[in-house]
Amino acid sequence: MGICVNVSCLVLAVGGATAPVQMSSSPPGSLSDSTSKAMSHPSVSPVHPSRSKSILELNFFALSEVVKDYIHEAKAHVGEKVEMDLNHYVDMQVSQKQFPQSGKNSNKCPIKELVIAADTDKQKNSLELSQVFGGSHEGKFKHYILLVGNTGMGKTTLIKKLCLDWSRDCIPQFDFVFLLDGKALNATEPICSLQTLLLSLSTFAPSCLDPEAIYTQILAAPQRVLIIFDGFDELRDYESLLQPQEKDLIASLQKDSKAQAFTVRQLYSAILQRILLPGCTLLLSSRPRGTASQLLRRADSLVEVCGFTSTNVETYFSKYFTDPALRTSALHSLRSSTYLHLLCWNPGLCQMVCLVLEESKSLEVLPRTLTGLCHQVLCLKLETDRRSTQSSVKCANEMQTKVSTHSEETRLDGNNVTSSRTHTTLPFQSAARGRRRLQSEEFELTQRFAVGLVFQSTAQRQRLHSLSETSIGTRVASKQALVTKHLEGLSYSSLSPAQVLEACHCIYEASARLLTHLAANLPEFLTFHGVLLGPPDVFTLQKALERAASENRSFSLDLEASWIQIRGLRTLVSLCNIKTYKACIADVITLWRLLEQNGEMELLQGAVSKFEIHPLKATQVCHIENLASLVDIHQKKRLSDSLYSNVISDEGAESLAAALPHMKSLTDLDVKYNKVTDVGAQSLAASLRNCTKIKTLRMWNQCIPYGVFDRLQQQDSRILCH
C-alpha cells in the first residue's frame, strides 16, 4: 500500500483509500517484551465490557477464600474512601501521545516536547479512562504507563476514579491495586519490606488478617497487580529512583523481599526497575517537566490529562451547584466573565471559580484577574474561619495551598513583595549564583499573584490584614514603584518565548499603564514555539496585542508547537494587527473548515491570507499528509487562491530530506514549482538514496540550475522534471 504525495499541487493516494500510517510500535527498551510471558495469562486478554463479569468470576474461582475475602474488603474500603471525594467528578479527556522514533537521542528530549501536539491530533488520539491500559482496541495491554498533566489538571482525581472503578469490578484484569505516595520517600529508616509497603503503608490499605496468604498470592500472579505512583512533583523524582542499584542490595531484595530491612526509596526503586514484581502493571503520574530518558526507555505508554472542555465545565457546574436556580445564576455569571470562563480549563481553578460564584451575590464585581480570584478565595477562607473554627473553605488543590501560603507571607510583611525571598519573585531576575530557580507552575502562578497583590486597591488590601492603611501605604507605594521600574526595564526582544508570555501575565495582573508600555515594546516577530498556550494564556496575549493595535503596531506570530486550541487560534488570527502567522497545518485547516461551515467568509479570507509555512519543517509523516491536504484545498478551489505563495524553500527541503527515510509508505513526492534551489535539491537527492520505496521525486523549478538538475537526474532516474 503506497502513499503518493504532491506538495505543490496536492495529490494524496493510499492505494485507492485513505489509511493511517503506523510510525512505530512500542519504544525501544520497553519492558512489554520482557513481561510477555507473565502477561499471557488468559484472564488478562483484551476484555469486552459484556464479558467483564465472567472473567472476574473465572479468576476468582482460582483464588483461596482468604484472598477473595481480602479483595472484597479492599474494594469496599477503597470505594468508601474515594467515593465522597468524587462527588463532582467529570469524565475528562486524556490523550495518547506518540513516543519519538528510535535513534541516538530519541529518549533524551524533554517530556514537554512529547506532550505538545496539534489540537486536532489530541482529538484523534483521545482515550476513555477505561482505555488507558490498552486492550481490545490497541491489540495488547500497556504495562508501564506515564500519566502527565500540569498542576490542577486532575491527575490525582483521575487516579482516584481508576481506584473507584476497580472497586466496582470495572477493571477486571487486576485483583490488587496499590497506590503509593511520593511523600513516603521522606521516611528514610530501613525498616520496611515489600509486604508491609503494599499491605500496610499504601494509600487505602485495609486491615489484613492474613498478610502472608495475600502476599503469597501477589508474588504468584504479579500480572494481576496494578501499582500506581502518585504525589511526585516532577519527572526527575522518578529518574533518581531509576539509577542502578548496588548488586548486594538487588540480591537481598530478590532473596527475601519480606525482610524488614529496606527503605521506602529502595523498595520504590526496585519496583520501578522491575527488580520486584516484574510482571505487574505500573502507572506513574507527574507533571510534564524535564528530561525523562530513563522513563521513556522503560515506558510503553504516555498519556496526558487535557483539562476541561466547555462541556466539561458545564457538567462540573451542574454537579457543584445542586440548586437549579443557583446553577443558572452561576453559569450566567461565568459566561459574562471571559477570563474566569477560560480559567475553568484547569479543573483546580474551576473549583476556585465555583467557590467565588457561590458568593457572587455579595460581590459588586466578579474578579477579572487571577489575583482577584485568589484574593477572593482567601477572603472567603478568612471570613469562614472567623465564623467557625471547625469549618473552612477547602482550597481547590495543592496549587491554591501554595498560593495561599505565599500570600500570607506577603500579607504579614505588609504586602512586601521584595522581602528576603522575593528578589526571585520579581519576574525574570536571576537567582543567586548556585541556587536552582523554581520552574514549577505554582511558582509562576505565585509570582503573578504577588505582583498583582501589590497593585490592588486599598479596600482590597484591607480585607487581608488588620493593619491600618497608613502603616503600610508608604511601603506598598515603594514596592509598586520597584515592580514598575523592573517591568518597564525589561528588554522583551532578549526574553525567551516563555518569559514574554509570563511578562504578559504579570503585567495583566498589575496595571493598565504597564500594559500600554508592554504593547509598545513587544518585538514585531512574536514566537511562542514550544510554549504551552492554554486558554488563559491566549486571553492575556490577546489583551496585550489589542492594546498594541491602538498604538498602530502589527505583529507576526509563530504558534507552532504551542498546543493552542482551535478557538484560541481563531481568537489570535482574527486580530486586525496580525500580519502573518504560523501554526500547525492540521489545526489551521480545521480552523478554515470551521469558518467556512459557519459562513464567516471575511474571517476565513483573513485566516488564509495571513497564513505562512515558510520555512517548512517536516519531521513526521503527518506533516507531509497535512501539506497534501493544504494543497488539496487549493486544487478544489474551496478556499482562496494567497496559497501558492506558501512555497517551500531550501530550509523546508532540508527538513523534508531529513524526514523522508522515516516515511516507509511514501511512494511518490512532488515538490516542483517551489523555491528550492540547487542546495535544497541536492539535499533531497541525497536523502532519496536511503528511500528505496520512493518511485518518483518531482522537484524541478527555475531556481535550480539546469546543469545541477541534469546531473541529479543522471545519478538517480527517479528524479523527474514533470
mmCIF file of C-alpha atoms in Angstrom, residues 466-643:
data_model
loop_
_atom_site.group_PDB
_atom_site.id
_atom_site.type_symbol
_atom_site.label_atom_id
_atom_site.label_comp_id
_atom_site.label_asym_id
_atom_site.label_seq_id
_atom_site.Cartn_x
_atom_site.Cartn_y
_atom_site.Cartn_z
ATOM 1 C CA SER A 466 -5.829 44.268 60.135
ATOM 2 C CA LEU A 467 -3.086 46.898 59.879
ATOM 3 C CA SER A 468 -4.053 50.482 59.127
ATOM 4 C CA GLU A 469 -3.550 51.699 55.566
ATOM 5 C CA THR A 470 -1.312 54.483 56.894
ATOM 6 C CA SER A 471 1.138 51.971 58.339
ATOM 7 C CA ILE A 472 1.660 50.124 55.070
ATOM 8 C CA GLY A 473 0.664 52.668 52.413
ATOM 9 C CA THR A 474 4.163 54.084 52.018
ATOM 10 C CA ARG A 475 5.733 50.656 51.763
ATOM 11 C CA VAL A 476 3.181 49.494 49.202
ATOM 12 C CA ALA A 477 3.830 52.590 47.098
ATOM 13 C CA SER A 478 7.568 51.937 47.151
ATOM 14 C CA LYS A 479 7.043 48.332 46.139
ATOM 15 C CA GLN A 480 4.759 49.394 43.292
ATOM 16 C CA ALA A 481 7.475 51.734 42.085
ATOM 17 C CA LEU A 482 10.095 48.980 42.310
ATOM 18 C CA VAL A 483 7.987 46.453 40.370
ATOM 19 C CA THR A 484 7.046 49.078 37.772
ATOM 20 C CA LYS A 485 10.675 50.056 37.252
ATOM 21 C CA HIS A 486 11.670 46.421 36.909
ATOM 22 C CA LEU A 487 8.953 45.507 34.393
ATOM 23 C CA GLU A 488 9.428 48.658 32.332
ATOM 24 C CA GLY A 489 13.147 47.973 32.192
ATOM 25 C CA LEU A 490 12.786 44.548 30.592
ATOM 26 C CA SER A 491 14.221 44.081 27.123
ATOM 27 C CA TYR A 492 11.472 41.988 25.556
ATOM 28 C CA SER A 493 13.490 41.157 22.475
ATOM 29 C CA SER A 494 16.040 39.341 24.649
ATOM 30 C CA LEU A 495 13.498 37.296 26.627
ATOM 31 C CA SER A 496 12.645 33.701 25.814
ATOM 32 C CA PRO A 497 9.131 32.954 24.458
ATOM 33 C CA ALA A 498 8.096 31.605 27.873
ATOM 34 C CA GLN A 499 9.368 34.761 29.576
ATOM 35 C CA VAL A 500 7.498 37.027 27.164
ATOM 36 C CA LEU A 501 4.305 35.146 27.971
ATOM 37 C CA GLU A 502 4.983 35.359 31.702
ATOM 38 C CA ALA A 503 5.597 39.114 31.364
ATOM 39 C CA CYS A 504 2.189 39.432 29.675
ATOM 40 C CA HIS A 505 0.584 37.613 32.601
ATOM 41 C CA CYS A 506 2.320 39.635 35.320
ATOM 42 C CA ILE A 507 1.528 42.924 33.631
ATOM 43 C CA TYR A 508 -2.106 41.963 33.064
ATOM 44 C CA GLU A 509 -2.334 41.286 36.810
ATOM 45 C CA ALA A 510 -0.665 44.610 37.662
ATOM 46 C CA SER A 511 -1.917 47.735 35.880
ATOM 47 C CA ALA A 512 -3.262 49.199 32.639
ATOM 48 C CA ARG A 513 -0.337 51.615 32.447
ATOM 49 C CA LEU A 514 2.151 48.772 32.353
ATOM 50 C CA LEU A 515 0.051 47.043 29.692
ATOM 51 C CA THR A 516 0.416 50.100 27.457
ATOM 52 C CA HIS A 517 4.198 50.030 27.936
ATOM 53 C CA LEU A 518 4.266 46.307 27.149
ATOM 54 C CA ALA A 519 2.239 46.812 23.959
ATOM 55 C CA ALA A 520 4.644 49.488 22.777
ATOM 56 C CA ASN A 521 7.737 47.340 23.348
ATOM 57 C CA LEU A 522 6.824 43.829 22.264
ATOM 58 C CA PRO A 523 9.017 42.589 19.379
ATOM 59 C CA GLU A 524 7.366 42.679 15.952
ATOM 60 C CA PHE A 525 8.015 38.967 15.459
ATOM 61 C CA LEU A 526 6.472 37.106 18.406
ATOM 62 C CA THR A 527 7.333 33.441 18.713
ATOM 63 C CA PHE A 528 5.745 31.070 21.183
ATOM 64 C CA HIS A 529 7.208 27.977 19.575
ATOM 65 C CA GLY A 530 7.351 25.205 22.166
ATOM 66 C CA VAL A 531 5.405 27.166 24.800
ATOM 67 C CA LEU A 532 2.143 25.654 26.012
ATOM 68 C CA LEU A 533 -0.593 28.207 25.285
ATOM 69 C CA GLY A 534 -3.652 27.313 27.331
ATOM 70 C CA PRO A 535 -6.894 29.311 27.119
ATOM 71 C CA PRO A 536 -5.920 31.833 29.873
ATOM 72 C CA ASP A 537 -2.549 32.368 28.149
ATOM 73 C CA VAL A 538 -4.278 33.174 24.866
ATOM 74 C CA PHE A 539 -6.584 35.644 26.640
ATOM 75 C CA THR A 540 -3.686 37.503 28.252
ATOM 76 C CA LEU A 541 -1.765 37.616 24.981
ATOM 77 C CA GLN A 542 -4.886 38.820 23.195
ATOM 78 C CA LYS A 543 -5.203 41.765 25.602
ATOM 79 C CA ALA A 544 -1.595 42.805 25.004
ATOM 80 C CA LEU A 545 -2.000 42.609 21.221
ATOM 81 C CA GLU A 546 -5.281 44.526 21.285
ATOM 82 C CA ARG A 547 -3.608 47.297 23.253
ATOM 83 C CA ALA A 548 -0.783 47.298 20.704
ATOM 84 C CA ALA A 549 -3.344 47.716 17.901
ATOM 85 C CA SER A 550 -4.362 51.042 19.420
ATOM 86 C CA GLU A 551 -0.708 52.060 19.043
ATOM 87 C CA ASN A 552 -0.821 51.082 15.329
ATOM 88 C CA ARG A 553 1.568 48.188 15.895
ATOM 89 C CA SER A 554 1.337 44.925 13.945
ATOM 90 C CA PHE A 555 2.934 41.532 14.520
ATOM 91 C CA SER A 556 3.886 38.187 13.015
ATOM 92 C CA LEU A 557 3.050 35.215 15.262
ATOM 93 C CA ASP A 558 4.743 31.828 15.444
ATOM 94 C CA LEU A 559 2.304 29.485 17.190
ATOM 95 C CA GLU A 560 3.793 26.168 16.069
ATOM 96 C CA ALA A 561 4.218 23.508 18.759
ATOM 97 C CA SER A 562 2.270 25.651 21.221
ATOM 98 C CA TRP A 563 -0.690 23.300 21.924
ATOM 99 C CA ILE A 564 -3.035 26.190 21.207
ATOM 100 C CA GLN A 565 -6.662 25.128 20.927
ATOM 101 C CA ILE A 566 -8.639 25.850 17.755
ATOM 102 C CA ARG A 567 -10.715 28.517 19.494
ATOM 103 C CA GLY A 568 -7.542 30.210 20.736
ATOM 104 C CA LEU A 569 -6.037 30.099 17.258
ATOM 105 C CA ARG A 570 -9.174 31.735 15.892
ATOM 106 C CA THR A 571 -9.013 34.460 18.557
ATOM 107 C CA LEU A 572 -5.444 35.482 17.729
ATOM 108 C CA VAL A 573 -5.641 35.073 13.955
ATOM 109 C CA SER A 574 -8.743 37.281 13.767
ATOM 110 C CA LEU A 575 -6.964 40.250 15.392
ATOM 111 C CA CYS A 576 -6.646 43.123 12.919
ATOM 112 C CA ASN A 577 -2.967 43.763 13.689
ATOM 113 C CA ILE A 578 -1.709 40.241 12.949
ATOM 114 C CA LYS A 579 0.153 40.378 9.626
ATOM 115 C CA THR A 580 1.178 36.729 9.360
ATOM 116 C CA TYR A 581 1.024 33.633 11.492
ATOM 117 C CA LYS A 582 2.495 30.141 11.588
ATOM 118 C CA ALA A 583 0.734 27.245 13.276
ATOM 119 C CA CYS A 584 0.219 23.507 12.977
ATOM 120 C CA ILE A 585 -1.122 22.903 9.463
ATOM 121 C CA ALA A 586 -3.700 20.375 10.715
ATOM 122 C CA ASP A 587 -5.130 22.927 13.153
ATOM 123 C CA VAL A 588 -5.065 25.681 10.518
ATOM 124 C CA ILE A 589 -7.044 23.505 8.089
ATOM 125 C CA THR A 590 -9.522 22.652 10.857
ATOM 126 C CA LEU A 591 -9.960 26.362 11.595
ATOM 127 C CA TRP A 592 -10.512 27.195 7.911
ATOM 128 C CA ARG A 593 -13.110 24.483 7.541
ATOM 129 C CA LEU A 594 -14.877 25.640 10.695
ATOM 130 C CA LEU A 595 -15.015 29.235 9.433
ATOM 131 C CA GLU A 596 -16.253 28.009 6.059
ATOM 132 C CA GLN A 597 -19.000 25.898 7.666
ATOM 133 C CA ASN A 598 -20.123 28.870 9.761
ATOM 134 C CA GLY A 599 -20.228 31.154 6.723
ATOM 135 C CA GLU A 600 -17.661 33.535 8.243
ATOM 136 C CA MET A 601 -16.096 34.341 4.898
ATOM 137 C CA GLU A 602 -14.393 37.572 5.938
ATOM 138 C CA LEU A 603 -12.594 35.867 8.821
ATOM 139 C CA LEU A 604 -11.806 32.948 6.524
ATOM 140 C CA GLN A 605 -10.239 35.218 3.933
ATOM 141 C CA GLY A 606 -8.043 36.812 6.601
ATOM 142 C CA ALA A 607 -7.072 33.456 8.111
ATOM 143 C CA VAL A 608 -5.991 32.167 4.680
ATOM 144 C CA SER A 609 -4.169 35.295 3.539
ATOM 145 C CA LYS A 610 -2.168 35.655 6.769
ATOM 146 C CA PHE A 611 -1.018 32.041 6.971
ATOM 147 C CA GLU A 612 2.561 31.114 6.072
ATOM 148 C CA ILE A 613 4.530 27.878 6.244
ATOM 149 C CA HIS A 614 7.997 29.141 5.342
ATOM 150 C CA PRO A 615 10.323 27.660 6.422
ATOM 151 C CA LEU A 616 8.708 24.220 6.390
ATOM 152 C CA LYS A 617 9.937 21.730 8.984
ATOM 153 C CA ALA A 618 8.637 18.255 8.130
ATOM 154 C CA THR A 619 9.671 15.673 10.722
ATOM 155 C CA GLN A 620 6.697 13.291 10.722
ATOM 156 C CA VAL A 621 4.521 11.581 8.146
ATOM 157 C CA CYS A 622 1.535 13.635 9.312
ATOM 158 C CA HIS A 623 3.349 16.840 8.323
ATOM 159 C CA ILE A 624 3.504 15.685 4.716
ATOM 160 C CA GLU A 625 -0.096 14.482 4.860
ATOM 161 C CA ASN A 626 -1.176 17.870 6.202
ATOM 162 C CA LEU A 627 0.696 19.621 3.418
ATOM 163 C CA ALA A 628 -1.129 17.387 0.951
ATOM 164 C CA SER A 629 -4.465 18.376 2.484
ATOM 165 C CA LEU A 630 -3.456 22.028 2.214
ATOM 166 C CA VAL A 631 -2.821 21.762 -1.488
ATOM 167 C CA ASP A 632 -5.997 19.699 -1.920
ATOM 168 C CA ILE A 633 -7.987 22.618 -0.559
ATOM 169 C CA HIS A 634 -6.368 24.841 -3.183
ATOM 170 C CA GLN A 635 -6.914 22.393 -6.041
ATOM 171 C CA LYS A 636 -10.602 22.015 -5.300
ATOM 172 C CA LYS A 637 -10.978 25.809 -5.192
ATOM 173 C CA ARG A 638 -12.844 25.621 -1.927
ATOM 174 C CA LEU A 639 -10.795 28.425 -0.406
ATOM 175 C CA SER A 640 -8.723 31.392 -1.502
ATOM 176 C CA ASP A 641 -6.221 31.197 -4.405
ATOM 177 C CA SER A 642 -2.745 33.760 -1.262
ATOM 178 C CA LEU A 643 -1.838 29.614 -1.037
#
